[in-house]
Amino acid sequence: MAKLVLPAGLLVLLLLGGPMLLMLRYSFNVFDPLFLMKQAFTFENYARAVADPYYQKILTTTILVALACTALTTLLAYGPAYWLARMESRWKSKLTILTMFPLLVGGVVRSAGYLALLSTDGLVNAALRGAGIIAEPLQLLYTPGAVIFATVGIVLPYMILTLASVIESIPRQVEEAAANLGARPGRSFFRVLMPLSLPGVLAGATLVFILCMNAYATPLLLGGPQFQMMAPAVYEQFARASNWPFGAALAFLLLIVTVILTSLGSSVIARRYRAG
Amino acid sequence: MKSLELVNIRKDYGGAVAVAGMSMQIARGELVSLLGPSGCGKTTTLRMVAGFVAPSAGSVLIDGRDVTRLAPYERDTALVFQSYALFPHMTVAQNVGFGLEMRKVGRAEREAQSLEALRRVRLEHLADRYPRQLSGGQQQRVALARGLVLNPAVFLLDEPLSNLDAKLRGEVRSEIRALQQSLELTTLMVTHDQEEALTMSDRLVLMEGGRVRQAGTAQDLYERPADAFVAEFVGRSNVIEGRAEGGGFRTACGTLLPAAAAGAAGGSFYAIRPEKIVLAREDAGEGVGGALREILYLGAQTEYTVMLGQTPVTVIAATPGPDDALAGLRTGDPVRLSWPGASARLLGA
Ligand SMILES: Nc1ncnc2c1ncn2[C@@H]1O[C@H](COP(=O)(O)OP(=O)(O)OP(=O)(O)O)[C@@H](O)[C@H]1O
Ligand SMILES: [Mg+2]
């Protein structure tokens, strides 16, 4: 067995860790207009990424958008997840698969779908004008709202499925016991269901937050030229500026911030609920 | 005044009938057991009282008030779940105090009452534990305390002993009964264990196929079963098919049994309890002759199976001592069975 596991393990390690290590190494190199990259060991790229107001603003936008999307997604997903988890009919498995369905289509395609939905001659504007609610088309596209709206739509299935599986593991009798002891639905939710589903909320929120921090196609297609987020900025360094060391440093900055925020968030929320 | 009253309640699931029109009343402080075979509608009835299942027809009255349309949290019932359903993220004390918290009882008062309830089930020393740190029997008692502390108008128990081992079951059984009596709780208990029902209840309601077959005290059901189903379900009974004839009862295979003194005239079933039959050796001269087929030694008692023609009859008697006339009996020996006609009943199907 060990003979088989070892080569496979090494391959996995190489696949997972190889590119990361290479990028980490690159992030300490220096950019050279002529040779593109020179071997070095400097923190210059990181210093620039942190100090440059331009990138500070992009990072701030990214964090705010990711936080907003995570909060919205959690709020929106809880109801459907609960409904799905507690469903008894034969539709349950079909609906679960249906929830997974959007994941079969890549984020780029779905972002394009939101583009068609929100543009000035898109579906939403057409419907509003048809109903006589507005005279002139609304500028929905190329706003932070459009990016948040579309990102939430794209990550929603992950949240619903994660939450549903955790809620399913909470015995229904526990909720019935709360009702039997006099808890109205609201009290029952905050005192019983919410604390017991917290692991699911944390897992889902962490997953969604990471996805949002790294969102690429949605901000690019729906945010417009003025709206910048980190993943497109990283891509630009690699593809347009050909500045690999700086691009790698930006990518690692994004990674570090994501790790810090997710672990901070989970520990704060977990502590808060354990105390209550 | 009746404390709990079910008026012709009924529950249909699609085309299937779970409860087919049940009426019963429980007086204040009384413990009534709902007994019956699996799938007869016991749990459904209990859940209709608690408010988790909406009756298709009929009504539920608690202390004279119609609660049929009220949500579970608006009813003054406390249900002890078969699975206990304790809140895993709360300590024992918080679990017990939960109902009081929902009734907006202040913290100090809540803690005092929870502790008192825990003292009643002798668990006050475990107040700060979490449910997962307790044994099954302890969890069961926390679930009881969680209901008791509210002094509910109706206390509901769904097979409260089914998850406990045999020894603990006996203990908890008398504990529940003692608590219920000292607090004078109006209680409806579901069980499919007839021994549990016989020993714990003031009255029993035997259900079958969503209907009440017979309701009454343990003695009523045991001594005066309404039909063959009741006779076989409550305690053990020899139920023999045949018909009344002259001064006796002729079994399907032709043996004549002593005339039954009570029951439904013209009934085609003859019921006699195994412990009412006297077993004697062939030479006793009295009684119905048969052949001994099986001897089961049960310790204090011995169970004999005797063939009267093709009809097996079970007899339970004290295990004979060494000098007893029955001491040397072996399978195959000819024996005689006798019983007073007053012990036997004629029953309908
Ligand atoms: N949610 C439901 N949907 C459809 N049928 C149901 C539902 N709940 C119960 N039934 C049916 O109703 C009948 C009565 O069920 P119930 O659970 O009340 O039986 P029970 O007497 O408690 O049985 P047991 O001793 O096995 O617990 C059964 O035939 C069951 O299959
Ligand atoms: Mg049941």
Coordinates of C-alpha atoms in Angstrom, one line a residue, chain A residues 82 174-189 192, chain B residues 47-53 62 65 67-79 81 87 98-104 150 152-153 156:
Chain A
Y82 CA -33.6 25.0 5.6
V174 CA -34.7 19.2 18.7
E175 CA -36.7 22.0 17.0
E176 CA -40.0 20.3 17.9
A177 CA -38.8 20.2 21.5
A178 CA -38.1 23.9 21.4
A179 CA -41.6 24.6 20.1
N180 CA -43.1 22.2 22.6
L181 CA -41.4 24.1 25.4
G182 CA -43.0 27.4 24.2
A183 CA -40.4 28.8 21.8
R184 CA -42.0 30.8 19.0
P185 CA -40.3 30.3 15.6
G186 CA -38.1 33.4 16.0
R187 CA -36.8 32.4 19.5
S188 CA -36.4 28.8 18.4
F189 CA -34.2 30.0 15.5
V192 CA -31.6 26.5 18.9
Chain B
R47 CA -48.4 14.4 18.2
M48 CA -51.9 15.7 17.5
V49 CA -52.2 16.5 21.2
A50 CA -48.8 18.3 21.2
G51 CA -49.8 20.2 18.0
F52 CA -47.2 18.8 15.6
V53 CA -49.8 17.1 13.5
I62 CA -57.1 20.9 27.2
R65 CA -60.4 24.8 26.0
V67 CA -56.7 24.0 21.2
T68 CA -57.1 22.1 17.9
R69 CA -55.9 25.1 15.9
L70 CA -53.2 26.3 18.3
A71 CA -49.5 26.0 17.4
P72 CA -47.3 23.7 19.6
Y73 CA -45.8 26.7 21.4
E74 CA -49.2 28.0 22.3
R75 CA -50.3 24.8 24.1
D76 CA -49.6 23.9 27.7
T77 CA -48.1 20.5 27.0
A78 CA -44.7 19.0 27.6
L79 CA -43.6 16.2 25.5
F81 CA -39.4 12.5 23.1
F87 CA -30.4 20.7 23.2
F98 CA -35.4 26.6 28.5
G99 CA -39.1 26.4 28.9
L100 CA -39.0 28.9 31.7
E101 CA -36.8 31.2 29.7
M102 CA -39.5 31.1 26.9
R103 CA -42.1 32.0 29.5
K104 CA -39.9 35.0 30.5
L150 CA -43.2 23.7 33.5
P152 CA -47.7 21.4 32.2
A153 CA -51.5 20.9 31.9
L156 CA -46.8 13.6 27.1

